[in-house]
Coordinates of C-alpha atoms in Angstrom, one line a residue:
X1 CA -125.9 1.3 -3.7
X2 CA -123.4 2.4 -6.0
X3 CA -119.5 2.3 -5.8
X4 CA -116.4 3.6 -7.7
X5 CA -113.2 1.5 -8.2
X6 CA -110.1 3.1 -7.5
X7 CA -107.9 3.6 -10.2
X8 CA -105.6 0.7 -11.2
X9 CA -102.3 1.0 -9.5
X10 CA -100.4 -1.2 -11.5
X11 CA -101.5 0.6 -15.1
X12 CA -100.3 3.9 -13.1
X13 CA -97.7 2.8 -11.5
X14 CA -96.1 1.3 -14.7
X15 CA -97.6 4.6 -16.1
X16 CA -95.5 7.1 -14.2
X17 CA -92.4 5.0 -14.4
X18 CA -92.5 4.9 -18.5
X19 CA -93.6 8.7 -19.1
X20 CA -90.6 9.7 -16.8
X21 CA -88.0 8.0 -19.7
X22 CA -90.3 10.2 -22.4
X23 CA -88.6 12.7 -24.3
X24 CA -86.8 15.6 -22.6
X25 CA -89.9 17.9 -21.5
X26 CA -92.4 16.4 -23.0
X27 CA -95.6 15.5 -21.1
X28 CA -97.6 13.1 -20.6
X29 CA -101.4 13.4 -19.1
X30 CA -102.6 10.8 -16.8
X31 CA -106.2 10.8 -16.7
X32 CA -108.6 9.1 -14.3
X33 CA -106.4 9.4 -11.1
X34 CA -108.6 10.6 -8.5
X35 CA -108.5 8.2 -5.3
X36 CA -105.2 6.7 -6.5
X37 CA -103.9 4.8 -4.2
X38 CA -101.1 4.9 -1.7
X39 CA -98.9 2.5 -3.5
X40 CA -99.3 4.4 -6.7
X41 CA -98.5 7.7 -4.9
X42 CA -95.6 5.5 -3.2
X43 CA -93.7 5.3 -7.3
X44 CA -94.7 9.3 -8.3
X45 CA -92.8 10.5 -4.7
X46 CA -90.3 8.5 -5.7
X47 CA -89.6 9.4 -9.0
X48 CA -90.2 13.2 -7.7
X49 CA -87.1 12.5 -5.6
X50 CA -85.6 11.1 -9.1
X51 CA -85.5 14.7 -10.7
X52 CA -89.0 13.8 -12.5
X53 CA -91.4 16.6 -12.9
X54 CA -94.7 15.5 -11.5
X55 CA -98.0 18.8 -11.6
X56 CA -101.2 17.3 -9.9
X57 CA -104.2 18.2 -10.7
X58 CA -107.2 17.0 -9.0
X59 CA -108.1 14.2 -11.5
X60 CA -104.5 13.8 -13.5
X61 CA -100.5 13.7 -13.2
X62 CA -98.8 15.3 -15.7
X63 CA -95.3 13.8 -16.0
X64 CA -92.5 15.8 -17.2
X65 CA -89.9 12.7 -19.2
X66 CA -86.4 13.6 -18.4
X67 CA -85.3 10.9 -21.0
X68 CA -84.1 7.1 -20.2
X69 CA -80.8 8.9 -18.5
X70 CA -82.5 12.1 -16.7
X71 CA -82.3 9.9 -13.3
X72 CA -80.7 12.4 -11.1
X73 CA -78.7 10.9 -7.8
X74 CA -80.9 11.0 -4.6
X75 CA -78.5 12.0 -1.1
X76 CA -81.7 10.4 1.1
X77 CA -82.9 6.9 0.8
X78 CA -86.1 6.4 -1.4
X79 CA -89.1 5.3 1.0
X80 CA -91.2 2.9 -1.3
X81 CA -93.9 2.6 1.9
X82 CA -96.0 -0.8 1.1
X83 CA -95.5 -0.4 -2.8
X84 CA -93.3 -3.9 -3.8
X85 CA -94.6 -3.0 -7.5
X86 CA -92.2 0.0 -6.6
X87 CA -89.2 -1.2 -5.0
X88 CA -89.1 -4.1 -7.5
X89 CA -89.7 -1.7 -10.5
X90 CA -86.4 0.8 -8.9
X91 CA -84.4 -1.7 -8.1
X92 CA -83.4 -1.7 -11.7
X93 CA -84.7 1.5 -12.7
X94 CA -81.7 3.6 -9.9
X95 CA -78.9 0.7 -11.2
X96 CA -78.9 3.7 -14.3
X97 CA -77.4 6.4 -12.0
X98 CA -74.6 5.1 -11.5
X99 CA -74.0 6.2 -8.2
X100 CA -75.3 4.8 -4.6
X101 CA -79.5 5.2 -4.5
X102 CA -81.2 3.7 -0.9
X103 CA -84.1 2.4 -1.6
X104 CA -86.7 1.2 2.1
X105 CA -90.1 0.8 2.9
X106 CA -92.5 -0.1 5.8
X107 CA -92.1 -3.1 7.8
X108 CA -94.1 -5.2 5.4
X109 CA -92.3 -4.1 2.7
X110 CA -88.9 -4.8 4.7
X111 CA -89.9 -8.6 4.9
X112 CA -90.8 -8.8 0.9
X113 CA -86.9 -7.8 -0.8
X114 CA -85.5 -10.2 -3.8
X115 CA -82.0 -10.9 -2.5
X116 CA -81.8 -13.7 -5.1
X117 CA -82.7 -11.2 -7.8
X118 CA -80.1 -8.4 -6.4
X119 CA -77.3 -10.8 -6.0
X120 CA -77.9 -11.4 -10.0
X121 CA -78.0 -8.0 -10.9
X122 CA -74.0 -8.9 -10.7
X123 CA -73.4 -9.8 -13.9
X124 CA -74.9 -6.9 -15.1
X125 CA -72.4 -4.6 -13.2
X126 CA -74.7 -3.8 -10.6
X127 CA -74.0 -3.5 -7.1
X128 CA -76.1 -4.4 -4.0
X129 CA -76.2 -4.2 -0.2
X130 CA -79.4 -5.3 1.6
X131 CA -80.7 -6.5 5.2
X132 CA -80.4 -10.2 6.0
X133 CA -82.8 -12.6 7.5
X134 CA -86.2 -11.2 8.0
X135 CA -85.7 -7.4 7.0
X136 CA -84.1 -7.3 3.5
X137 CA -84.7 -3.4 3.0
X138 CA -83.0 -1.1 3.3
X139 CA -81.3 -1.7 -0.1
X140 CA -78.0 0.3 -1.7
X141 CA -77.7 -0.4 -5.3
X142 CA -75.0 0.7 -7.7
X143 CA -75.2 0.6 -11.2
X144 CA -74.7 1.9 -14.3
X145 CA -76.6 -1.5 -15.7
X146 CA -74.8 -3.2 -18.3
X147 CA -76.1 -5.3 -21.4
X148 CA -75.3 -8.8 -20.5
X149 CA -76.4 -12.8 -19.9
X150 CA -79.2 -13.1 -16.3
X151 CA -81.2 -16.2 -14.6
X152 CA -84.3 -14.7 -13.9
X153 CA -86.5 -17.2 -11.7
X154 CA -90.3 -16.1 -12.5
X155 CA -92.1 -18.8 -10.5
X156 CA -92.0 -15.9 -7.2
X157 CA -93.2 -12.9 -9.1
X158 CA -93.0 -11.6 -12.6
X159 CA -92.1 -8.1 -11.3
X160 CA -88.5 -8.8 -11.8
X161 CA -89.0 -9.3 -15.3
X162 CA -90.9 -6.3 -15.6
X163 CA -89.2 -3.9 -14.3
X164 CA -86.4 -5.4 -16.4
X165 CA -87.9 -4.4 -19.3
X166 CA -89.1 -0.8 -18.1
X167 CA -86.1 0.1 -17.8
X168 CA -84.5 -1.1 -21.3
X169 CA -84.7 2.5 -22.5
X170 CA -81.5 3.0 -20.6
X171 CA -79.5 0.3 -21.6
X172 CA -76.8 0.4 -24.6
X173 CA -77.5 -3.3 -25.7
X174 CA -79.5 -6.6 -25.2
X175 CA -80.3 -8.7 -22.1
X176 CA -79.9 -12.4 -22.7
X177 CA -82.2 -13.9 -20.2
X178 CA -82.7 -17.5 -19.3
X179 CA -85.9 -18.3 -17.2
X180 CA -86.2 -21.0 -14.0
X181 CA -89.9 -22.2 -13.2
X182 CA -93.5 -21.2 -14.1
X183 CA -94.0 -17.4 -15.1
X184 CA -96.5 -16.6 -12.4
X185 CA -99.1 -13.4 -12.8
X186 CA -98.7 -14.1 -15.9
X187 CA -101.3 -11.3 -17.1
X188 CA -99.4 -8.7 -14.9
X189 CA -96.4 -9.5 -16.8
X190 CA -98.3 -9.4 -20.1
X191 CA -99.4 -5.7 -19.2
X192 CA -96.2 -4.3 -18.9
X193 CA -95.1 -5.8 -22.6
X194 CA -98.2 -4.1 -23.8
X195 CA -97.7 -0.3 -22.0
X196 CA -94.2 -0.7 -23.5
X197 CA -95.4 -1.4 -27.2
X198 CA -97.6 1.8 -26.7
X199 CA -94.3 3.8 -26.0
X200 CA -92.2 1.6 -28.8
X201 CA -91.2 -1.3 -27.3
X202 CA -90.9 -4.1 -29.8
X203 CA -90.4 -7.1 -27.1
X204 CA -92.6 -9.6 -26.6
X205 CA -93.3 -11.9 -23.5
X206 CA -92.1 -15.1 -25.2
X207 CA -89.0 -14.0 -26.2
X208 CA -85.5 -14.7 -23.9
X209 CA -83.8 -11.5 -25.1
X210 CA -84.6 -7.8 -24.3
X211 CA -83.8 -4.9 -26.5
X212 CA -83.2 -1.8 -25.9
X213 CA -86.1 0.8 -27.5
X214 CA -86.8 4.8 -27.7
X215 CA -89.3 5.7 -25.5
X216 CA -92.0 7.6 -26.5
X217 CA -94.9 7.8 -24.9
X218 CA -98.7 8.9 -25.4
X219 CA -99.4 12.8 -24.5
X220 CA -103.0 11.3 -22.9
X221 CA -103.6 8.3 -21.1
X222 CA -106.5 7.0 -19.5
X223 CA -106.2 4.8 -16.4
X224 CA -108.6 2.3 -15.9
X225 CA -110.4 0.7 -13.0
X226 CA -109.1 -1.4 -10.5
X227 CA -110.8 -4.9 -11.6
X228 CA -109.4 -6.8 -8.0
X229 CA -111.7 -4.3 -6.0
X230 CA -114.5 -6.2 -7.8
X231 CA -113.9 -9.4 -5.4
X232 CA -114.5 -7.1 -2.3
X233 CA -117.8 -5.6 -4.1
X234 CA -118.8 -9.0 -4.4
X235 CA -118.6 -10.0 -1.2
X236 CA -120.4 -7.5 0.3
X237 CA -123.1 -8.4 -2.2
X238 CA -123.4 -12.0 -1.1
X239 CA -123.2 -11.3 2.9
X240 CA -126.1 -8.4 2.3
X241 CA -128.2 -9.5 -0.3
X242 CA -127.9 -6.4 -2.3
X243 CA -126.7 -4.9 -5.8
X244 CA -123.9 -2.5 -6.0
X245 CA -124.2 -0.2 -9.3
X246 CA -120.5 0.2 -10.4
X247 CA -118.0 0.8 -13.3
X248 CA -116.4 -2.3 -14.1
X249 CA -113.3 -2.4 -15.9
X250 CA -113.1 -4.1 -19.5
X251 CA -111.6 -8.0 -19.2
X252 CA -108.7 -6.6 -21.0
X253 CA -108.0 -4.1 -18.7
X254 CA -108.8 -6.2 -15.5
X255 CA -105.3 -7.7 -15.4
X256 CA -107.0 -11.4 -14.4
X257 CA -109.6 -9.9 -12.3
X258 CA -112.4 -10.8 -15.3
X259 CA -112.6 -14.4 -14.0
X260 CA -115.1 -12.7 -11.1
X261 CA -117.7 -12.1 -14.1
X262 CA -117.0 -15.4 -15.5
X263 CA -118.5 -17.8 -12.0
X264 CA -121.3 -17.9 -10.3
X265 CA -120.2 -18.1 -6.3
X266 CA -123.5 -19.3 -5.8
X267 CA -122.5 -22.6 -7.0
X268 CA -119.3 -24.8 -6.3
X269 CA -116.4 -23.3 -8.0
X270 CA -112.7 -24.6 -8.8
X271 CA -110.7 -21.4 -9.6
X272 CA -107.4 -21.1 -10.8
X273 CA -105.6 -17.8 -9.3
X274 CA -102.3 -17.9 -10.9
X275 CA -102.6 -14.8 -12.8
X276 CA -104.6 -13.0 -10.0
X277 CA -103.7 -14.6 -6.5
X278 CA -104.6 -10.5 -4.8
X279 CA -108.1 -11.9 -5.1
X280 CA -107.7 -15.3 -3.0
X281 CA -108.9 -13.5 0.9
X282 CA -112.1 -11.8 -0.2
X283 CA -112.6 -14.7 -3.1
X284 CA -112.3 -17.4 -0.5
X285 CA -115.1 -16.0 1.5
X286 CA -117.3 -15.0 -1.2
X287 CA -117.2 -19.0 -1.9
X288 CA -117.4 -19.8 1.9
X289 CA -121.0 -17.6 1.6
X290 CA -121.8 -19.1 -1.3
X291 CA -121.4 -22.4 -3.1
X292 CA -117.6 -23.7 -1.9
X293 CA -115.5 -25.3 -3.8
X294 CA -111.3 -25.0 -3.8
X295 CA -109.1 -22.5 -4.8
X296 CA -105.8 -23.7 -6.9
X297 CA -102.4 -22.1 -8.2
X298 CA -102.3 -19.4 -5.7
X299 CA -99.0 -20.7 -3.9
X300 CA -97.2 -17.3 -4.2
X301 CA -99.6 -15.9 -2.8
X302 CA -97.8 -16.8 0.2
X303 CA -95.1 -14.0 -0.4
X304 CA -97.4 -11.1 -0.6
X305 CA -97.9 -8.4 2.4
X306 CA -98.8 -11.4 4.2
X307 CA -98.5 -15.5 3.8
X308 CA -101.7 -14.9 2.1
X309 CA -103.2 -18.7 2.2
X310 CA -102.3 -19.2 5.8
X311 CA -103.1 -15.7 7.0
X312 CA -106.4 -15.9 4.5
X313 CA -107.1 -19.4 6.8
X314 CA -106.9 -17.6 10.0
X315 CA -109.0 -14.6 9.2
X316 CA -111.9 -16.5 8.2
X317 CA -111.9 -18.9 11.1
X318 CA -112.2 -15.8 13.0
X319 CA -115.2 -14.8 11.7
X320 CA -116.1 -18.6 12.4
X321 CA -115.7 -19.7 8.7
X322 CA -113.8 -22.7 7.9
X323 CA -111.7 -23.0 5.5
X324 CA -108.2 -25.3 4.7
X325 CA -104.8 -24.5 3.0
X326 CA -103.6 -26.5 0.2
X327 CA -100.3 -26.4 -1.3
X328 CA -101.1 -23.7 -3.6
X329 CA -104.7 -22.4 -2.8
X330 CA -107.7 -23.2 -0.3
X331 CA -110.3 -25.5 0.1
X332 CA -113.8 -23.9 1.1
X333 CA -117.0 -25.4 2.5
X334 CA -119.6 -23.4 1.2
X335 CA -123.4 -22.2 2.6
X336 CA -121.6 -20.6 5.4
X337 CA -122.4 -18.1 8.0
X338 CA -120.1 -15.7 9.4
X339 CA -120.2 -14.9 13.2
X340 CA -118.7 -11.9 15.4
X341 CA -114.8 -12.5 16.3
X342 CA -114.9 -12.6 20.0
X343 CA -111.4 -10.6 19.8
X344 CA -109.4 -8.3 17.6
X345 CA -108.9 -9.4 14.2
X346 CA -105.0 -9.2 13.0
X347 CA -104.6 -8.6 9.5
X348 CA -101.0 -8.7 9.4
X349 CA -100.1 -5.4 8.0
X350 CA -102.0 -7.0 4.8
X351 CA -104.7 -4.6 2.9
X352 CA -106.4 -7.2 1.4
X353 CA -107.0 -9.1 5.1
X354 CA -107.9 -6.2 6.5
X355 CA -110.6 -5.0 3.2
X356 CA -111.8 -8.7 3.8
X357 CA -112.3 -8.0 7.5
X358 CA -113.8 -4.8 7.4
X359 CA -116.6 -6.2 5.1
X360 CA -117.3 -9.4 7.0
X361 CA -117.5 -7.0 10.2
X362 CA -120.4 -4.7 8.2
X363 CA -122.7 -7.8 8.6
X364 CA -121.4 -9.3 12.3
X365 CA -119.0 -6.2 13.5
X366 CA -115.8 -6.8 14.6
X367 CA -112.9 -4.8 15.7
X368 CA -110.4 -4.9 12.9
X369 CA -106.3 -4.3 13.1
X370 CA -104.7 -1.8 11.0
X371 CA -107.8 0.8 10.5
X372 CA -105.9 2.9 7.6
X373 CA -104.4 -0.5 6.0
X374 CA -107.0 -0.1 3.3
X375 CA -105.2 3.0 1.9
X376 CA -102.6 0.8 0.4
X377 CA -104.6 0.6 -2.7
X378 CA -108.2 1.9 -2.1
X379 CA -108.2 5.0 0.1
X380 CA -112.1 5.5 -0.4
X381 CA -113.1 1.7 1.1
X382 CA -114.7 2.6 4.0
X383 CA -116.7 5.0 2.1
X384 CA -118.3 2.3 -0.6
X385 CA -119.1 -0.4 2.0
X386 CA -121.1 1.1 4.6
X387 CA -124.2 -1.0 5.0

């Protein structure tokens, strides 16, 4: 059997968002973006209906860079579908205009806002007004962004920071930042330092203060391989006894994801997801197959598309697995056996559930919520796991 990974939406993503604030016409070639997925597609619509000059080909996007001010004002909100990468990233990157820009998404994404975050964007002259209680989309945010002093709490997600700095080409002097808490996805955050030092950035992850730079990015990129997909490939591996023949990203490329070369899920495992907590559903039944063991430093996991540790809980008992939530991860018996859900699985408007599902289903079948979930980021996964 063999597979092919989608292309990594968070190298594109960040991608298309940096080559926009290129030089005024110049173009930037992103290679290997065949099956992209939705979320990625989710940032290029949106900076279409920025002013940015996106051609698509059937394997590349070649952006058109409008410069760090080429942001033209949008008169309809800016649908950023599932993407949070997205919405985080334009939260900061449409404060620039200087006039009103709407940003929404879907009712996942609706549930998933910073309000904490927007409310700082204060003291950099920024203006916001967002939903309250459950739904914090839509979102109206003001700028221009001024240089200035921020809290920035990184123990939720280290997307604020990063779309911070993606947008520094823009701004006419330093950030000052002061961090609360435990930078989580940490490897994440790394990545975007490192796309910007390609383009010129000289700012560095363990540093408080941002500069601005001139962006100049490559003509050619490639985009690499997805590397979370992996945990799905190797699930399907353990339930069928069988070898998928794939393309496996490099560790350095794999954004965290490298730790599923490093175990054996034959054998009791402790694994730490703090840097990669996407892989904790289809992880936590590859162990449950295999040898057990307890998954640790996944807490915000819990404010994905889904409460991922309870929601992760639930699936799996519905395939009859046992598993138990921790604080910040899962504890898994292993040498289980999955059985047939005697009713329709919910996957909570979650991808990653539903991906998990659908592969425990190939071996015990099972009628699965949300049958075009999987889209989100890996439109061909029905195709790579038929049994």
């Amino acid at each position: 059997m063999k597979g092919v990974l989608p292309p990594s939406k968070s190298h594109l993503i960040r991608w298309a968002l940096l080559a926009a604030q290129g030089p005024v016409g110049g173009v930037t070639r992103l290679e290997g973006v065949a099956g992209a997925a939705g979320d990625a597609h989710a940032m290029r619509k949106a900076l279409v209906k920025l002013g940015v000059p996106i051609d698509l080909e059937p394997d590349a996007w070649l952006v058109t860079g409008v410069g760090p001010h080429g942001f033209q004002a949008c008169p309809t909100a800016i649908h950023c579908e599932n993407s949070g990468t997205t919405m985080r990233f334009l939260s900061v990157a449409v404060a620039r205009i200087g006039s009103p820009t709407m940003l929404d998404g879907d009712a996942s994404l609706r549930r998933r806002g910073s309000p904490a975050f927007w409310a700082s964007l204060a003291a950099l002259g920024v203006q916001t007004s967002h939903g309250f209680d459950e739904e914090t989309l839509p979102l109206l945010v003001k700028g221009p962004l001024q240089p200035g002093e921020l809290s920035l709490d990184v123990s939720k997600t280290s997307q604020n920071l990063s779309a911070l700095l993606l947008s520094m080409p823009a701004m006419e002097g330093p950030l000052e930042l002061s961090f609360s808490g435990d930078l989580v996805s940490r490897r994440h955050a790394q990545l975007s330092f490192e796309l910007a030092a390609r383009c010129g950035s000289a700012n560095t992850l363990d540093s408080s203060t941002l500069v601005p730079w001139s962006c100049e990015p490559p003509s050619v990129v490639q985009i690499p391989r997805d590397g979370s997909h992996v945990s799905f490939l190797r699930l399907f591996e353990l339930l069928h006894g069988v070898s998928i023949d794939f393309e496996a990203p490099t560790a350095e490329d794999s954004i965290g994801a490298d730790i599923l070369t490093e175990i054996d899920l034959r054998e009791s495992n402790e694994i730490d997801l703090r840097d990669a907590n996407d892989l904790i559903t289809p992880l936590a039944a590859a162990m449950a197959l295999g040898g057990g063991g307890q998954i640790t430093g996944a807490g915000h996991a819990q404010l994905k598309e889904s409460a991922r540790i309870t929601r992760t809980v639930e699936l799996l008992s519905a395939f009859g697995i046992r598993s138990e939530a921790t604080a910040d991860g899962l504890r898994i018996e292993g040498g289980q056996v999955p059985s047939a859900p005697s009713s329709l699985v919910s996957t909570h408007g979650d991808h990653r559930l539903q991906m998990t599902a659908v592969v425990l289903a190939t071996k015990v079948g099972a009628e699965v919520e949300g049958q075009r979930l999987h889209e989100v980021s890996f439109p061909d996964f029905l195709e790579l796991v038929q049994p």
